[in-house]
CSV table of C-alpha atoms in Angstrom, one decimal:
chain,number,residue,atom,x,y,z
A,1,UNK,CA,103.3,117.7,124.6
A,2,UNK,CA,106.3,118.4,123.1
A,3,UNK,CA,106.3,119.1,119.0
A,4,UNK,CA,107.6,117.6,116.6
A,5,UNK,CA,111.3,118.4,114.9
A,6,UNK,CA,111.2,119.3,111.7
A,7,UNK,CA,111.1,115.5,110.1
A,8,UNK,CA,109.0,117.5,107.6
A,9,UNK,CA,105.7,115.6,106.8
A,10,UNK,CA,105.2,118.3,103.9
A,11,UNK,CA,107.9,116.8,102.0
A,12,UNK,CA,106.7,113.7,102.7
A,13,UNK,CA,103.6,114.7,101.2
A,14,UNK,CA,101.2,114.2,104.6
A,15,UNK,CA,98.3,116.8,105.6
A,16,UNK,CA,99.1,118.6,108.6
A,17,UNK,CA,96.2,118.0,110.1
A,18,UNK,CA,97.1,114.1,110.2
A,19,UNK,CA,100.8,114.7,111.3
A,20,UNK,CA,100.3,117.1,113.7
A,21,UNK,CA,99.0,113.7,116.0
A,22,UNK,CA,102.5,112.0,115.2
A,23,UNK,CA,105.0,113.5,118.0
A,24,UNK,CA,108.5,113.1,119.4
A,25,UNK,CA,108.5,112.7,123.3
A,26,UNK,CA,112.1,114.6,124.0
A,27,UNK,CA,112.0,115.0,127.5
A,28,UNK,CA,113.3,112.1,129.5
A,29,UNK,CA,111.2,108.6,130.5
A,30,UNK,CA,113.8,106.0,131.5
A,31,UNK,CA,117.4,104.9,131.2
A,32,UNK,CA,117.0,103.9,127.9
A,33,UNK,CA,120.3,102.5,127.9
A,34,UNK,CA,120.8,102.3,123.7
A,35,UNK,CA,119.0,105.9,123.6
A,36,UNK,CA,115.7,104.6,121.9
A,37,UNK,CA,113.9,107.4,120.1
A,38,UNK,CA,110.4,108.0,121.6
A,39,UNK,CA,107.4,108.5,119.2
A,40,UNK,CA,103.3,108.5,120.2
A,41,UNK,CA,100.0,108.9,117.8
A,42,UNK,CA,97.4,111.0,119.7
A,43,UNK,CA,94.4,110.6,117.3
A,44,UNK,CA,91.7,113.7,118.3
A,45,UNK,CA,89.5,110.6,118.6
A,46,UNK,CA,91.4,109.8,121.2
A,47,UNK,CA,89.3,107.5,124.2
A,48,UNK,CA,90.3,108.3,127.7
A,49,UNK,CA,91.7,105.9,129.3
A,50,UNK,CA,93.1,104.9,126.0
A,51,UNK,CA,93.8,102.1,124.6
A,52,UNK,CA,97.6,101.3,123.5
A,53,UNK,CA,99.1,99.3,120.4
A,54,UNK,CA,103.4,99.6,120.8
A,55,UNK,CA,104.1,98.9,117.0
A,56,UNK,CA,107.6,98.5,116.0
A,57,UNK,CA,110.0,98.6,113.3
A,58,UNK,CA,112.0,95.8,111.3
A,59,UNK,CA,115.7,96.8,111.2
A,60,UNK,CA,117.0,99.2,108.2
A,61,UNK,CA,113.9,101.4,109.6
A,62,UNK,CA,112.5,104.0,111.7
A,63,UNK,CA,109.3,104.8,113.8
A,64,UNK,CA,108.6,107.5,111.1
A,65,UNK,CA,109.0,105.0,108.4
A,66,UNK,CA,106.4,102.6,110.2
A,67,UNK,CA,104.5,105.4,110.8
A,68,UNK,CA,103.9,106.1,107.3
A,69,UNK,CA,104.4,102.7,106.1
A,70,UNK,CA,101.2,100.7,108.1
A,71,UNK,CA,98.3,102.0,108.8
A,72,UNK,CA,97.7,101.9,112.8
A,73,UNK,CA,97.5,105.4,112.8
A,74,UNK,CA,95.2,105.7,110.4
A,75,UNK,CA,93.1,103.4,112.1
A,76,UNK,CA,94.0,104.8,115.7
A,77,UNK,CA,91.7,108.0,114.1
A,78,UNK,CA,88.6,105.2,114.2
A,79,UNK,CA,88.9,103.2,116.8
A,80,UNK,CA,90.3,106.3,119.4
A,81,UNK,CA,93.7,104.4,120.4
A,82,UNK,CA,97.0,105.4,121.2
A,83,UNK,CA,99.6,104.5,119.1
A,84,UNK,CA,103.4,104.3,120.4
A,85,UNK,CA,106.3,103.8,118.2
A,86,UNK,CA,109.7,102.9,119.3
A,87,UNK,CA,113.0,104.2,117.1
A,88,UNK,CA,116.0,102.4,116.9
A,89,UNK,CA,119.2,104.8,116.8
A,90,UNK,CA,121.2,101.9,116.1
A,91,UNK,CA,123.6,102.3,112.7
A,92,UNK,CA,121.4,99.2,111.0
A,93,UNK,CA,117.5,100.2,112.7
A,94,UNK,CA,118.0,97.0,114.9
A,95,UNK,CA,116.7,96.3,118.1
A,96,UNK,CA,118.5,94.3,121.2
A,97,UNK,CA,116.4,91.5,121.5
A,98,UNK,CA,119.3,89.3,122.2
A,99,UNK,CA,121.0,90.7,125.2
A,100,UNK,CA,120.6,88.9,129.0
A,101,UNK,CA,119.2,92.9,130.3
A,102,UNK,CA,116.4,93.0,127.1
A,103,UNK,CA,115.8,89.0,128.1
A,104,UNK,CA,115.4,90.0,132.1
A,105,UNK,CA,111.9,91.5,133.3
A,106,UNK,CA,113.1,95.0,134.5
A,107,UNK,CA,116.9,93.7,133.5
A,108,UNK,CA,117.6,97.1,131.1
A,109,UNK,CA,118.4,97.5,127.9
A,110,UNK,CA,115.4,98.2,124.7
A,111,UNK,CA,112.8,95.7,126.5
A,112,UNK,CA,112.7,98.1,129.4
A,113,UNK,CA,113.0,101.2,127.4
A,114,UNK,CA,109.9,100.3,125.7
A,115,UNK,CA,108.0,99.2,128.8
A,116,UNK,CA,109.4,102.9,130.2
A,117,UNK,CA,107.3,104.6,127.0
A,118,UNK,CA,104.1,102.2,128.2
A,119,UNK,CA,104.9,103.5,131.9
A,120,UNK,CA,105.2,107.6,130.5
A,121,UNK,CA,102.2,106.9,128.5
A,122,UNK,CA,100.1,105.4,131.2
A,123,UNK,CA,101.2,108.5,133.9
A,124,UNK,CA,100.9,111.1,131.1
A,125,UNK,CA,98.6,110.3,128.0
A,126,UNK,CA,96.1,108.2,129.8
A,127,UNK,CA,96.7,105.4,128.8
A,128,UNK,CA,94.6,102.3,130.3
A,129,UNK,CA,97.6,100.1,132.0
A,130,UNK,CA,95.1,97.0,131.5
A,131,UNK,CA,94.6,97.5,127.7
A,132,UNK,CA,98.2,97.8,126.0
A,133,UNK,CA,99.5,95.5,123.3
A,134,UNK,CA,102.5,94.9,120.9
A,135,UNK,CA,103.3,94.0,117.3
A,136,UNK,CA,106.3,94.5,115.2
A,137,UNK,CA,107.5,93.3,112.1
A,138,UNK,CA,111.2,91.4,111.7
A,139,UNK,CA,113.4,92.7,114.0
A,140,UNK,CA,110.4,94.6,115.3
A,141,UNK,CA,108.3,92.0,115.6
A,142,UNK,CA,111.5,89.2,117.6
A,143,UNK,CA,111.2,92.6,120.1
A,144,UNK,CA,107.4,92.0,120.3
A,145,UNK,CA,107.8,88.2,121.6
A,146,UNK,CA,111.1,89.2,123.6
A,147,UNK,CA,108.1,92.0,125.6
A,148,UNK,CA,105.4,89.3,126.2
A,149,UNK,CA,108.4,87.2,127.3
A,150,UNK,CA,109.7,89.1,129.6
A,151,UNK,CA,106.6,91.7,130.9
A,152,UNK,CA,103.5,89.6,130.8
A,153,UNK,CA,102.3,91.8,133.0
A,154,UNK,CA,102.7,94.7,130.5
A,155,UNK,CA,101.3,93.3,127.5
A,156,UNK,CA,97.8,91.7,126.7
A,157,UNK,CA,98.1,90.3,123.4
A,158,UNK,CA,101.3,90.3,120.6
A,159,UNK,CA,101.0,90.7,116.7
A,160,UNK,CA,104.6,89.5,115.6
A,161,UNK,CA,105.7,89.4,111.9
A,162,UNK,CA,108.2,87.5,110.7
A,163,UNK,CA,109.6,87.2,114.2
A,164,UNK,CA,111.6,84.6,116.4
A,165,UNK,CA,111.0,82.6,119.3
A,166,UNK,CA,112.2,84.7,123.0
A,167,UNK,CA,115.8,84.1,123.1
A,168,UNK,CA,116.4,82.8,119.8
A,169,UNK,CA,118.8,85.6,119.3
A,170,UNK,CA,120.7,85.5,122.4
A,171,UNK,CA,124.4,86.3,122.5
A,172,UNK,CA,123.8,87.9,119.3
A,173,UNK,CA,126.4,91.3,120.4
A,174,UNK,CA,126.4,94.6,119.8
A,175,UNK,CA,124.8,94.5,115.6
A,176,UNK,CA,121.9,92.8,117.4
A,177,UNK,CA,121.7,90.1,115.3
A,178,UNK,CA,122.3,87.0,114.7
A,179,UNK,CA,122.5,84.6,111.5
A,180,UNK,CA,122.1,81.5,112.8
A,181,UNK,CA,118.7,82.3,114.3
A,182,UNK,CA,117.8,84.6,111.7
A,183,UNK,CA,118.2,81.0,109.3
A,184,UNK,CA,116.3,79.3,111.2
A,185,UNK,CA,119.3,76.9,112.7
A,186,UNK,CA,118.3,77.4,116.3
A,187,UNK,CA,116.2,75.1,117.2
A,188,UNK,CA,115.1,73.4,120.6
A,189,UNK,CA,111.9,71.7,122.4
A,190,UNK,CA,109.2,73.0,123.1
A,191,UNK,CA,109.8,72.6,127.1
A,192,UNK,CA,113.4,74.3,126.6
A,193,UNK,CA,111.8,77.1,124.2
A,194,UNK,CA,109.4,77.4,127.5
A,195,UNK,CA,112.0,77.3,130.4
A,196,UNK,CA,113.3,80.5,128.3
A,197,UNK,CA,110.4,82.4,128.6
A,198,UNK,CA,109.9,81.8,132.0
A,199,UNK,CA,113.3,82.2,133.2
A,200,UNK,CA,112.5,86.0,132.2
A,201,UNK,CA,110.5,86.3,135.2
A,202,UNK,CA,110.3,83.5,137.7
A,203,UNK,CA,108.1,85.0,139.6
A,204,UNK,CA,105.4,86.0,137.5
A,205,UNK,CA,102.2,83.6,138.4
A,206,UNK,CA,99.6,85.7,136.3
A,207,UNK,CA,97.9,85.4,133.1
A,208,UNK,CA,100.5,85.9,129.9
A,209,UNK,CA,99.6,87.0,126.3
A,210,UNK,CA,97.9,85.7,123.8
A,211,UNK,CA,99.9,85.4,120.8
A,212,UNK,CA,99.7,85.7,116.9
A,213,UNK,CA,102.4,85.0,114.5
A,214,UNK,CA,102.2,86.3,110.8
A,215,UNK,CA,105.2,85.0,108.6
A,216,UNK,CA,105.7,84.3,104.8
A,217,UNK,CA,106.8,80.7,103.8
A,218,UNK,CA,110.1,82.4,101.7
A,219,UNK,CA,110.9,85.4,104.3
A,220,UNK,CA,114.3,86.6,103.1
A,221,UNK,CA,115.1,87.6,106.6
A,222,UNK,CA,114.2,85.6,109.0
A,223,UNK,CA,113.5,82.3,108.1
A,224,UNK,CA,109.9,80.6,108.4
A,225,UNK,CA,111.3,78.1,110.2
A,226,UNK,CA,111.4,80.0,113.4
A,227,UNK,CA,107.4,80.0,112.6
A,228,UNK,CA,107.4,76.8,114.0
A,229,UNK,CA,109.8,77.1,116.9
A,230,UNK,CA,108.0,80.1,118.0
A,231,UNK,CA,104.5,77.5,117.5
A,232,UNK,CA,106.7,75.4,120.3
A,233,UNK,CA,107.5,78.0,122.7
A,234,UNK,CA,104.2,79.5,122.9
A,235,UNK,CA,102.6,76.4,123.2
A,236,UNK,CA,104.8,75.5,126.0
A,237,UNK,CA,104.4,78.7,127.5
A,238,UNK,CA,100.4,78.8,127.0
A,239,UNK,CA,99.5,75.4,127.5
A,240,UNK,CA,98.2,75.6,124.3
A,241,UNK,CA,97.6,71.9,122.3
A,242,UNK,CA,99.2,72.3,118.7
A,243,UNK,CA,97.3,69.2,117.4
A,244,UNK,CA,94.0,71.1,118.0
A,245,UNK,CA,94.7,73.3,114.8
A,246,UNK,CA,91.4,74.0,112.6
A,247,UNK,CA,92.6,75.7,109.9
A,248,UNK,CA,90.7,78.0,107.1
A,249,UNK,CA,92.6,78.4,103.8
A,250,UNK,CA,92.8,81.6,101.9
A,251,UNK,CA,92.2,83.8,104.7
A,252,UNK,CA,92.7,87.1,105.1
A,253,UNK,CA,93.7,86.3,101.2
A,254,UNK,CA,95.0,84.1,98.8
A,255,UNK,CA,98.1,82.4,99.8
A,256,UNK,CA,97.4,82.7,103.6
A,257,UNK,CA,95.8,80.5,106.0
A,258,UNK,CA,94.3,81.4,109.6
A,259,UNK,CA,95.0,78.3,111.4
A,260,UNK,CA,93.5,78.7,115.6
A,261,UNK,CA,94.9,76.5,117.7
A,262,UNK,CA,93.7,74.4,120.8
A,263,UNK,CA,90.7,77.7,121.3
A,264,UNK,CA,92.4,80.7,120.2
A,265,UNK,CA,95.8,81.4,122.4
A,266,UNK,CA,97.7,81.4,119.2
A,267,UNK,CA,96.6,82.1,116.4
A,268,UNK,CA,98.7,81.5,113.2
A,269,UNK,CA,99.1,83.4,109.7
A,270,UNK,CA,101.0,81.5,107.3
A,271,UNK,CA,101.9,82.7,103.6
A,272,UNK,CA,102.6,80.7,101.0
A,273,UNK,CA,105.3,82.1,98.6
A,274,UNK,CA,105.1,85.2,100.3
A,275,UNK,CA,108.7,87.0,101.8
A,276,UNK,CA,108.0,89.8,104.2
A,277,UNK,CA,104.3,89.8,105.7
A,278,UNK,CA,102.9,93.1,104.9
A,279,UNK,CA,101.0,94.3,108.5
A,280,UNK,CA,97.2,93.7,108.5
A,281,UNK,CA,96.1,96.4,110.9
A,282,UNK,CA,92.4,95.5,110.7
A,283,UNK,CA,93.2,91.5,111.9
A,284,UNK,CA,95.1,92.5,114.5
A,285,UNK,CA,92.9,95.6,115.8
A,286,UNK,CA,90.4,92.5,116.4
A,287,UNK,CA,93.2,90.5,118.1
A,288,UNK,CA,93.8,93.0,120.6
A,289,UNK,CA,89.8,93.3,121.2
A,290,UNK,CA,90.1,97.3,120.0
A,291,UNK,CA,87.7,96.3,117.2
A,292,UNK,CA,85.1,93.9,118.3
A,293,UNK,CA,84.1,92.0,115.5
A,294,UNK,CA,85.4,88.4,116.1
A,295,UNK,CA,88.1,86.3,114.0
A,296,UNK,CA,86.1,83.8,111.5
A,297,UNK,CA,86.1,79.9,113.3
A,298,UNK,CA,87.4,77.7,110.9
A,299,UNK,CA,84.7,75.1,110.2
A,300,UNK,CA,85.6,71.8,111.6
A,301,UNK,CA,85.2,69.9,108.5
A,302,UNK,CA,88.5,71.5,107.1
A,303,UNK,CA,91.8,69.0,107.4
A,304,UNK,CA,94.1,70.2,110.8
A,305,UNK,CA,97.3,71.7,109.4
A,306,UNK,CA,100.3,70.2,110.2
A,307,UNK,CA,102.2,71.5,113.2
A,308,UNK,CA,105.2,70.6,115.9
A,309,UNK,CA,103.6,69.1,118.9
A,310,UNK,CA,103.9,70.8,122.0
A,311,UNK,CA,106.1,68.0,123.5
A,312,UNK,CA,109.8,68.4,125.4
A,313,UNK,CA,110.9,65.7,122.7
């Protein structure tokens, strides 16, 4: 393994027993096209073959920044997980999630230079190639959906915060971004929000991910409105039915309901009054099946939120 530059965690205040797990991987793992910066937690709890959470930054931040700044790490030291996180080198933190080679299964671009870390980490820090999953937050979290888009067979389950639906930002150029989707003014059906998805990879016939989406009603950067066109894609891509949507209010706290739909496929978090979705490690941990203790089942008795219907109107 190779050590870590001198980002100096005693300045930022953080034991050296706890940092010495947090590593750069220097050494070359893939084309990497936009030079993504390479970054894995090795917990000494670590359980061989391991299992992998890919957690990624919004824009205007780091893999050292989300390495402090959410707690998978901290939980990786628990649960024995590997932890691997991705680092823009882009001027504003941002990832491509808009370009036709991050959009293309194997196509180039940061989709595949992420899948490249999974592939290093699977030949050389044992991690189990049937147990990886994403999250991200923002930026972070449009990559997550763009990689259980495009590599369903990668990915078994996706955490995205505050993201957008798998193509939303398409076209967006070089700044990776793009302001009509980011406000929530692209919007589509359900079957064309679909077609995207599986345009990635035509020839993919296996199972894809399950999904949960976490997003505050009064995000300042990405508008909740993509909440529900991501609702439409997945549902489209999942066969999931939207109408089927117990929902139990004030969970995980006040402000947010958990709302399953149509048996569990997609799950979905949203926050009233809230802007940015802070990460909740623990929910997601049992989303991914690395803790085992089940999500609560909204009792029948509460009233179905409402939701788009999966329909191509």
């Amino acid at each position: 393994m190779h050590p870590l530059r001198p980002v100096t965690f005693l300045a930022l205040g953080i034991s050296a027993v706890y940092a010495a797990g947090f590593r750069q991987i220097t050494e070359p793992f893939g084309p990497n096209r936009n030079n993504l910066s390479f970054y894995v937690y090795e917990p000494l709890s670590l359980k061989i073959p391991a299992k992998t959470v890919v957690a990624l930054h919004p824009c205007f931040s780091s893999a050292p920044d989300y390495f402090l700044n959410t707690l998978y790490s901290a939980s990786a030291d628990t649960y024995g997980y590997l932890v691997i996180y991705p680092s823009s080198t882009q001027p504003d933190g941002c990832f491509d999630v808009g370009s036709e080679l991050t959009l293309q299964h194997n196509g180039g671009s940061d989709s595949l230079s992420v899948v490249e870390m999974v592939r290093y980490a699977v030949e050389r820090l044992h991690a189990d190639p049937e147990h990886v999953y994403v999250t991200g937050t923002e930026s972070g979290g449009a990559l997550a959906g763009v990689l259980a888009g495009a590599y369903p067979d990668v990915f078994g389950a996706a955490a995205i915060y505050g993201g957008a639906p798998f193509g939303c930002f398409a076209g967006a150029g070089d700044d990776f971004w793009d302001a009509a989707c980011a406000a929530g003014q692209v919007t589509k059906s359900a079957d064309q929000w679909g077609d995207l998805v599986r345009a990635a990879y035509p020839a993919y016939t296996g199972a894809r991910p399950k999904i949960v989406l976490w997003h505050g009603t009064e995000d300042s950067r990405i508008s909740f409105a993509n909440y529900q066109q991501q609702l439409l894609q997945w549902s489209n891509v999942l066969g999931t039915d939207l109408s089927k949507n117990p929902t139990l209010n004030g969970y995980p706290r006040a402000n947010y309901s958990l709302t399953i739909f149509d048996g569990g496929s997609i799950v979905g978090y949203p926050a009233t009054g809230v802007d940015r979705v802070p990460v909740d490690v623990q929910d997601d941990l049992l989303w991914f099946g690395i803790a085992v203790h089940p999500l609560p089942v909204p009792p029948p008795s509460q009233t179905p939120a409402a939701g788009p219907q999966a329909t191509s109107s």
